Amino acid sequence: FSPSVGINARPAFASRASSALSMAPSQDELKKQVGYKSVDDYVKSGMVVGLGTGSTAYFAVERLGQLLKDGTLEDIVAIPTSIRTKEQAEELGIPLVTLDTHSKLDVAIDGADEVDPALNLVKGGGGALLREKMVEVCADKFIVIVDESKLCDGLGPGFPVPVEITPFCHEHTMRTVAALPSCEGCKPVLRMGSSSSNVNDGDEIAVTDNGNYIVDLHFEESIKDSPKMADEIKNTVGVVDHGLFCGMTTAVIIAGSDGISVKE
């Protein structure tokens, strides 16, 4: 996919200088570039494809729908990771299945909220972390699509780590997670309002597609051992799953102001 003018970019101005300036890609255009490239490079006819959730994954779903419609791709079935991705895919005519009938996927494509140098991820800012992980762990290849702002030296300070917990005795579970040795120093915040945003935008406790709550763990310093933290949180009774995706990534497609790069 070749870079083009951002979807929200203003019309080019008459002068060359202004025209060049207006060609600088917007963040949406960067997301579109990596979303389209992920499908163009990694999806072939006959595949079972996992469809991620979020503003970047949206463009991968859009591209898959385009290529199915024009006949470039055939015999594709896809598994969505959220209700909103399912609705988008249905609107585009993408044939959908579930893990109940297709437990093995050829490829899954999704965005991330943070990516560290070892390609460990924080995901779940949009609240779909459980379904995302269930689908993406079953894929032969997991392709992560981000703009360069999501790259970090260490997970934690740049984006809170979401933890999906059962509503039953949720305050107890919050305290238990915060007291784990690997979570030392974190501030647990119960997600309120919409489950698809970790910004407090309502008075009611946010509820996921699965009927659970989300606790966002805020860190001031980088997490020292992400895989250890992932294990400790997952082994806590009352926790359903968490947004640390460690050792799962096949490749990261990164859009920057100077073009697209791939890290494996």
PDB file of C-alpha atoms in Angstrom, residues 25-231:
ATOM      1  CA  PRO A  25       0.298  12.128   6.752  1.00  0.00           C
ATOM      2  CA  SER A  26      -2.236  12.515   9.548  1.00  0.00           C
ATOM      3  CA  GLN A  27      -2.393   9.930  12.313  1.00  0.00           C
ATOM      4  CA  ASP A  28      -5.451   8.394  10.650  1.00  0.00           C
ATOM      5  CA  GLU A  29      -3.538   8.130   7.388  1.00  0.00           C
ATOM      6  CA  LEU A  30      -0.642   6.389   9.160  1.00  0.00           C
ATOM      7  CA  LYS A  31      -3.104   3.939  10.689  1.00  0.00           C
ATOM      8  CA  LYS A  32      -4.653   3.343   7.293  1.00  0.00           C
ATOM      9  CA  GLN A  33      -1.248   2.648   5.724  1.00  0.00           C
ATOM     10  CA  VAL A  34      -0.294  -0.064   8.226  1.00  0.00           C
ATOM     11  CA  GLY A  35      -3.808  -1.496   8.294  1.00  0.00           C
ATOM     12  CA  TYR A  36      -3.881  -1.914   4.528  1.00  0.00           C
ATOM     13  CA  LYS A  37      -0.296  -3.207   4.343  1.00  0.00           C
ATOM     14  CA  SER A  38      -0.981  -5.906   6.939  1.00  0.00           C
ATOM     15  CA  VAL A  39      -3.749  -7.390   4.806  1.00  0.00           C
ATOM     16  CA  ASP A  40      -1.885  -6.923   1.517  1.00  0.00           C
ATOM     17  CA  ASP A  41       1.245  -8.654   2.862  1.00  0.00           C
ATOM     18  CA  TYR A  42      -0.075 -11.360   5.166  1.00  0.00           C
ATOM     19  CA  VAL A  43      -3.571 -12.431   4.034  1.00  0.00           C
ATOM     20  CA  LYS A  44      -3.993 -14.934   1.193  1.00  0.00           C
ATOM     21  CA  SER A  45      -7.071 -16.596  -0.268  1.00  0.00           C
ATOM     22  CA  GLY A  46      -8.385 -19.540   1.736  1.00  0.00           C
ATOM     23  CA  MET A  47      -7.194 -18.246   5.099  1.00  0.00           C
ATOM     24  CA  VAL A  48      -8.865 -18.038   8.503  1.00  0.00           C
ATOM     25  CA  VAL A  49      -8.192 -14.489   9.735  1.00  0.00           C
ATOM     26  CA  GLY A  50      -8.491 -12.936  13.196  1.00  0.00           C
ATOM     27  CA  LEU A  51      -9.830  -9.389  13.118  1.00  0.00           C
ATOM     28  CA  GLY A  52      -8.632  -7.033  15.840  1.00  0.00           C
ATOM     29  CA  THR A  53     -10.427  -4.164  17.530  1.00  0.00           C
ATOM     30  CA  GLY A  54      -9.621  -0.452  17.623  1.00  0.00           C
ATOM     31  CA  SER A  55      -8.917   2.566  15.455  1.00  0.00           C
ATOM     32  CA  THR A  56      -5.955   0.957  13.635  1.00  0.00           C
ATOM     33  CA  ALA A  57      -7.431  -2.531  13.247  1.00  0.00           C
ATOM     34  CA  TYR A  58     -10.492  -0.830  11.732  1.00  0.00           C
ATOM     35  CA  PHE A  59      -8.488  -0.160   8.560  1.00  0.00           C
ATOM     36  CA  ALA A  60      -7.307  -3.771   8.291  1.00  0.00           C
ATOM     37  CA  VAL A  61     -10.942  -4.897   8.426  1.00  0.00           C
ATOM     38  CA  GLU A  62     -11.841  -2.264   5.841  1.00  0.00           C
ATOM     39  CA  ARG A  63      -9.067  -3.481   3.505  1.00  0.00           C
ATOM     40  CA  LEU A  64     -10.098  -7.133   3.878  1.00  0.00           C
ATOM     41  CA  GLY A  65     -13.646  -6.181   2.898  1.00  0.00           C
ATOM     42  CA  GLN A  66     -12.378  -4.296  -0.162  1.00  0.00           C
ATOM     43  CA  LEU A  67     -10.221  -7.180  -1.407  1.00  0.00           C
ATOM     44  CA  LEU A  68     -13.018  -9.703  -0.916  1.00  0.00           C
ATOM     45  CA  LYS A  69     -15.452  -7.476  -2.756  1.00  0.00           C
ATOM     46  CA  ASP A  70     -13.185  -6.940  -5.784  1.00  0.00           C
ATOM     47  CA  GLY A  71     -12.228 -10.624  -5.965  1.00  0.00           C
ATOM     48  CA  THR A  72      -8.547 -10.208  -5.074  1.00  0.00           C
ATOM     49  CA  LEU A  73      -9.163 -12.497  -2.096  1.00  0.00           C
ATOM     50  CA  GLU A  74     -11.498 -15.506  -2.017  1.00  0.00           C
ATOM     51  CA  ASP A  75     -12.610 -18.190   0.434  1.00  0.00           C
ATOM     52  CA  ILE A  76     -11.765 -16.133   3.509  1.00  0.00           C
ATOM     53  CA  VAL A  77     -13.455 -16.585   6.857  1.00  0.00           C
ATOM     54  CA  ALA A  78     -12.757 -14.273   9.762  1.00  0.00           C
ATOM     55  CA  ILE A  79     -13.133 -14.250  13.536  1.00  0.00           C
ATOM     56  CA  PRO A  80     -13.874 -10.840  15.118  1.00  0.00           C
ATOM     57  CA  THR A  81     -12.554  -9.903  18.564  1.00  0.00           C
ATOM     58  CA  SER A  82     -15.394  -7.618  19.623  1.00  0.00           C
ATOM     59  CA  ILE A  83     -18.999  -6.788  18.935  1.00  0.00           C
ATOM     60  CA  ARG A  84     -18.056  -3.593  17.108  1.00  0.00           C
ATOM     61  CA  THR A  85     -15.564  -5.399  14.855  1.00  0.00           C
ATOM     62  CA  LYS A  86     -18.218  -8.041  14.166  1.00  0.00           C
ATOM     63  CA  GLU A  87     -20.661  -5.315  13.111  1.00  0.00           C
ATOM     64  CA  GLN A  88     -18.088  -3.638  10.834  1.00  0.00           C
ATOM     65  CA  ALA A  89     -17.191  -6.963   9.200  1.00  0.00           C
ATOM     66  CA  GLU A  90     -20.848  -7.838   8.635  1.00  0.00           C
ATOM     67  CA  GLU A  91     -21.447  -4.477   6.962  1.00  0.00           C
ATOM     68  CA  LEU A  92     -18.533  -5.200   4.607  1.00  0.00           C
ATOM     69  CA  GLY A  93     -19.793  -8.694   3.768  1.00  0.00           C
ATOM     70  CA  ILE A  94     -16.862 -10.538   5.368  1.00  0.00           C
ATOM     71  CA  PRO A  95     -17.880 -14.145   6.198  1.00  0.00           C
ATOM     72  CA  LEU A  96     -17.582 -14.697   9.949  1.00  0.00           C
ATOM     73  CA  VAL A  97     -17.014 -17.791  12.076  1.00  0.00           C
ATOM     74  CA  THR A  98     -16.018 -18.371  15.720  1.00  0.00           C
ATOM     75  CA  LEU A  99     -13.335 -20.265  17.614  1.00  0.00           C
ATOM     76  CA  ASP A 100     -15.949 -22.932  18.322  1.00  0.00           C
ATOM     77  CA  THR A 101     -15.721 -24.058  14.694  1.00  0.00           C
ATOM     78  CA  HIS A 102     -12.241 -22.782  13.789  1.00  0.00           C
ATOM     79  CA  SER A 103      -9.694 -23.116  16.600  1.00  0.00           C
ATOM     80  CA  LYS A 104      -6.704 -22.635  14.286  1.00  0.00           C
ATOM     81  CA  LEU A 105      -6.115 -19.334  12.496  1.00  0.00           C
ATOM     82  CA  ASP A 106      -3.619 -18.563   9.757  1.00  0.00           C
ATOM     83  CA  VAL A 107      -3.135 -14.960  10.797  1.00  0.00           C
ATOM     84  CA  ALA A 108      -4.520 -12.383  13.220  1.00  0.00           C
ATOM     85  CA  ILE A 109      -4.100  -8.625  12.773  1.00  0.00           C
ATOM     86  CA  ASP A 110      -4.539  -6.079  15.526  1.00  0.00           C
ATOM     87  CA  GLY A 111      -3.252  -2.807  16.920  1.00  0.00           C
ATOM     88  CA  ALA A 112      -1.526  -2.224  20.262  1.00  0.00           C
ATOM     89  CA  ASP A 113      -1.390   0.512  22.863  1.00  0.00           C
ATOM     90  CA  GLU A 114       2.330   0.019  23.583  1.00  0.00           C
ATOM     91  CA  VAL A 115       5.125  -2.054  22.023  1.00  0.00           C
ATOM     92  CA  ASP A 116       8.463  -2.640  23.765  1.00  0.00           C
ATOM     93  CA  PRO A 117      11.800  -3.597  22.099  1.00  0.00           C
ATOM     94  CA  ALA A 118      11.094  -7.326  22.689  1.00  0.00           C
ATOM     95  CA  LEU A 119       7.717  -6.901  20.919  1.00  0.00           C
ATOM     96  CA  ASN A 120       5.772  -7.440  24.119  1.00  0.00           C
ATOM     97  CA  LEU A 121       2.547  -5.458  24.050  1.00  0.00           C
ATOM     98  CA  VAL A 122       0.042  -3.637  26.177  1.00  0.00           C
ATOM     99  CA  LYS A 123      -3.421  -4.012  24.668  1.00  0.00           C
ATOM    100  CA  GLY A 124      -6.951  -3.495  25.881  1.00  0.00           C
ATOM    101  CA  GLY A 125      -7.343   0.251  25.878  1.00  0.00           C
ATOM    102  CA  GLY A 126     -10.484  -0.451  23.870  1.00  0.00           C
ATOM    103  CA  GLY A 127     -11.722  -3.040  26.343  1.00  0.00           C
ATOM    104  CA  ALA A 128     -11.571  -6.093  24.054  1.00  0.00           C
ATOM    105  CA  LEU A 129      -8.443  -7.680  25.544  1.00  0.00           C
ATOM    106  CA  LEU A 130      -9.961 -11.049  26.482  1.00  0.00           C
ATOM    107  CA  ARG A 131     -11.469 -11.808  23.087  1.00  0.00           C
ATOM    108  CA  GLU A 132      -8.383 -10.388  21.351  1.00  0.00           C
ATOM    109  CA  LYS A 133      -6.067 -12.680  23.292  1.00  0.00           C
ATOM    110  CA  MET A 134      -8.304 -15.729  22.861  1.00  0.00           C
ATOM    111  CA  VAL A 135      -8.297 -15.263  19.085  1.00  0.00           C
ATOM    112  CA  GLU A 136      -4.728 -14.071  18.586  1.00  0.00           C
ATOM    113  CA  VAL A 137      -3.085 -16.819  20.627  1.00  0.00           C
ATOM    114  CA  CYS A 138      -4.630 -19.320  18.175  1.00  0.00           C
ATOM    115  CA  ALA A 139      -3.044 -17.705  15.092  1.00  0.00           C
ATOM    116  CA  ASP A 140       0.033 -19.045  13.307  1.00  0.00           C
ATOM    117  CA  LYS A 141       1.053 -15.416  12.747  1.00  0.00           C
ATOM    118  CA  PHE A 142       0.097 -12.409  14.864  1.00  0.00           C
ATOM    119  CA  ILE A 143       0.692  -9.150  13.017  1.00  0.00           C
ATOM    120  CA  VAL A 144       0.654  -5.962  15.086  1.00  0.00           C
ATOM    121  CA  ILE A 145      -0.044  -2.636  13.375  1.00  0.00           C
ATOM    122  CA  VAL A 146       0.872   0.665  15.035  1.00  0.00           C
ATOM    123  CA  ASP A 147       2.045   4.193  14.405  1.00  0.00           C
ATOM    124  CA  GLU A 148       5.451   5.113  15.821  1.00  0.00           C
ATOM    125  CA  SER A 149       3.935   6.851  18.866  1.00  0.00           C
ATOM    126  CA  LYS A 150       3.146   3.397  20.315  1.00  0.00           C
ATOM    127  CA  LEU A 151       6.809   2.331  20.510  1.00  0.00           C
ATOM    128  CA  CYS A 152       8.412   2.536  23.963  1.00  0.00           C
ATOM    129  CA  ASP A 153      11.546   1.504  25.830  1.00  0.00           C
ATOM    130  CA  GLY A 154       9.514  -0.196  28.559  1.00  0.00           C
ATOM    131  CA  LEU A 155       5.854  -1.034  29.085  1.00  0.00           C
ATOM    132  CA  GLY A 156       3.871   0.735  31.791  1.00  0.00           C
ATOM    133  CA  PRO A 157       4.368   4.487  32.067  1.00  0.00           C
ATOM    134  CA  GLY A 158       3.027   5.318  28.611  1.00  0.00           C
ATOM    135  CA  PHE A 159      -0.216   3.375  28.890  1.00  0.00           C
ATOM    136  CA  PRO A 160      -2.037   1.725  31.812  1.00  0.00           C
ATOM    137  CA  VAL A 161      -2.195  -2.084  31.821  1.00  0.00           C
ATOM    138  CA  PRO A 162      -5.845  -3.203  31.729  1.00  0.00           C
ATOM    139  CA  VAL A 163      -6.943  -6.225  33.753  1.00  0.00           C
ATOM    140  CA  GLU A 164     -10.355  -7.812  33.162  1.00  0.00           C
ATOM    141  CA  ILE A 165     -11.883  -9.052  36.423  1.00  0.00           C
ATOM    142  CA  THR A 166     -15.144 -10.603  37.570  1.00  0.00           C
ATOM    143  CA  PRO A 167     -17.709  -8.215  39.057  1.00  0.00           C
ATOM    144  CA  PHE A 168     -17.977 -10.441  42.155  1.00  0.00           C
ATOM    145  CA  CYS A 169     -15.925  -8.832  44.956  1.00  0.00           C
ATOM    146  CA  HIS A 170     -14.129  -6.661  42.409  1.00  0.00           C
ATOM    147  CA  GLU A 171     -12.644  -4.341  45.044  1.00  0.00           C
ATOM    148  CA  HIS A 172     -10.969  -7.320  46.722  1.00  0.00           C
ATOM    149  CA  THR A 173      -9.527  -8.447  43.381  1.00  0.00           C
ATOM    150  CA  MET A 174      -8.261  -4.935  42.652  1.00  0.00           C
ATOM    151  CA  ARG A 175      -6.408  -4.864  45.976  1.00  0.00           C
ATOM    152  CA  THR A 176      -5.012  -8.364  45.446  1.00  0.00           C
ATOM    153  CA  VAL A 177      -3.630  -7.487  42.009  1.00  0.00           C
ATOM    154  CA  ALA A 178      -2.127  -4.197  43.200  1.00  0.00           C
ATOM    155  CA  ALA A 179      -0.362  -6.064  46.023  1.00  0.00           C
ATOM    156  CA  LEU A 180       1.420  -8.518  43.712  1.00  0.00           C
ATOM    157  CA  PRO A 181       5.247  -8.202  43.892  1.00  0.00           C
ATOM    158  CA  SER A 182       5.540  -7.555  40.159  1.00  0.00           C
ATOM    159  CA  CYS A 183       2.875  -4.817  40.324  1.00  0.00           C
ATOM    160  CA  GLU A 184       4.604  -2.874  43.084  1.00  0.00           C
ATOM    161  CA  GLY A 185       4.035   0.838  42.760  1.00  0.00           C
ATOM    162  CA  CYS A 186       1.013   0.601  40.473  1.00  0.00           C
ATOM    163  CA  LYS A 187      -2.176   2.552  41.009  1.00  0.00           C
ATOM    164  CA  PRO A 188      -5.292   0.463  40.199  1.00  0.00           C
ATOM    165  CA  VAL A 189      -8.193   2.442  38.721  1.00  0.00           C
ATOM    166  CA  LEU A 190     -11.597   0.875  38.043  1.00  0.00           C
ATOM    167  CA  ARG A 191     -12.731   1.754  34.519  1.00  0.00           C
ATOM    168  CA  MET A 192     -15.900   3.857  34.481  1.00  0.00           C
ATOM    169  CA  GLY A 193     -18.340   4.766  31.704  1.00  0.00           C
ATOM    170  CA  SER A 194     -17.570   3.163  28.356  1.00  0.00           C
ATOM    171  CA  SER A 195     -15.514  -0.054  28.428  1.00  0.00           C
ATOM    172  CA  SER A 196     -13.950   0.975  25.097  1.00  0.00           C
ATOM    173  CA  SER A 197     -12.006   3.866  26.660  1.00  0.00           C
ATOM    174  CA  ASN A 198      -9.781   4.073  29.721  1.00  0.00           C
ATOM    175  CA  VAL A 199     -10.780   7.701  30.142  1.00  0.00           C
ATOM    176  CA  ASN A 200     -13.453   8.104  32.793  1.00  0.00           C
ATOM    177  CA  ASP A 201     -16.517   9.104  30.771  1.00  0.00           C
ATOM    178  CA  GLY A 202     -19.424   8.055  32.986  1.00  0.00           C
ATOM    179  CA  ASP A 203     -20.720   7.349  36.489  1.00  0.00           C
ATOM    180  CA  GLU A 204     -21.414   3.645  36.000  1.00  0.00           C
ATOM    181  CA  ILE A 205     -18.772   0.921  36.165  1.00  0.00           C
ATOM    182  CA  ALA A 206     -17.676  -0.019  32.633  1.00  0.00           C
ATOM    183  CA  VAL A 207     -18.777  -3.498  31.518  1.00  0.00           C
ATOM    184  CA  THR A 208     -16.967  -5.482  28.804  1.00  0.00           C
ATOM    185  CA  ASP A 209     -18.555  -7.513  25.997  1.00  0.00           C
ATOM    186  CA  ASN A 210     -18.164 -10.465  28.379  1.00  0.00           C
ATOM    187  CA  GLY A 211     -19.983  -8.840  31.296  1.00  0.00           C
ATOM    188  CA  ASN A 212     -16.822  -8.183  33.327  1.00  0.00           C
ATOM    189  CA  TYR A 213     -15.113  -5.121  34.800  1.00  0.00           C
ATOM    190  CA  ILE A 214     -11.719  -3.637  33.887  1.00  0.00           C
ATOM    191  CA  VAL A 215      -9.056  -2.319  36.248  1.00  0.00           C
ATOM    192  CA  ASP A 216      -6.391  -0.118  34.657  1.00  0.00           C
ATOM    193  CA  LEU A 217      -2.999  -0.385  36.362  1.00  0.00           C
ATOM    194  CA  HIS A 218      -1.108   2.919  36.179  1.00  0.00           C
ATOM    195  CA  PHE A 219       2.687   2.787  36.465  1.00  0.00           C
ATOM    196  CA  GLU A 220       5.141   5.646  36.900  1.00  0.00           C
ATOM    197  CA  GLU A 221       8.173   3.495  36.033  1.00  0.00           C
ATOM    198  CA  SER A 222       8.742   0.849  33.370  1.00  0.00           C
ATOM    199  CA  ILE A 223       7.648  -2.665  34.241  1.00  0.00           C
ATOM    200  CA  LYS A 224      10.800  -4.625  35.082  1.00  0.00           C
ATOM    201  CA  ASP A 225       9.600  -8.081  34.005  1.00  0.00           C
ATOM    202  CA  SER A 226       6.490  -8.080  31.836  1.00  0.00           C
ATOM    203  CA  PRO A 227       6.237 -11.896  31.394  1.00  0.00           C
ATOM    204  CA  LYS A 228       6.512 -12.408  35.178  1.00  0.00           C
ATOM    205  CA  MET A 229       3.830  -9.798  35.807  1.00  0.00           C
ATOM    206  CA  ALA A 230       1.635 -11.425  33.167  1.00  0.00           C
ATOM    207  CA  ASP A 231       1.885 -14.773  34.965  1.00  0.00           C
TER     208      ASP A 231
END
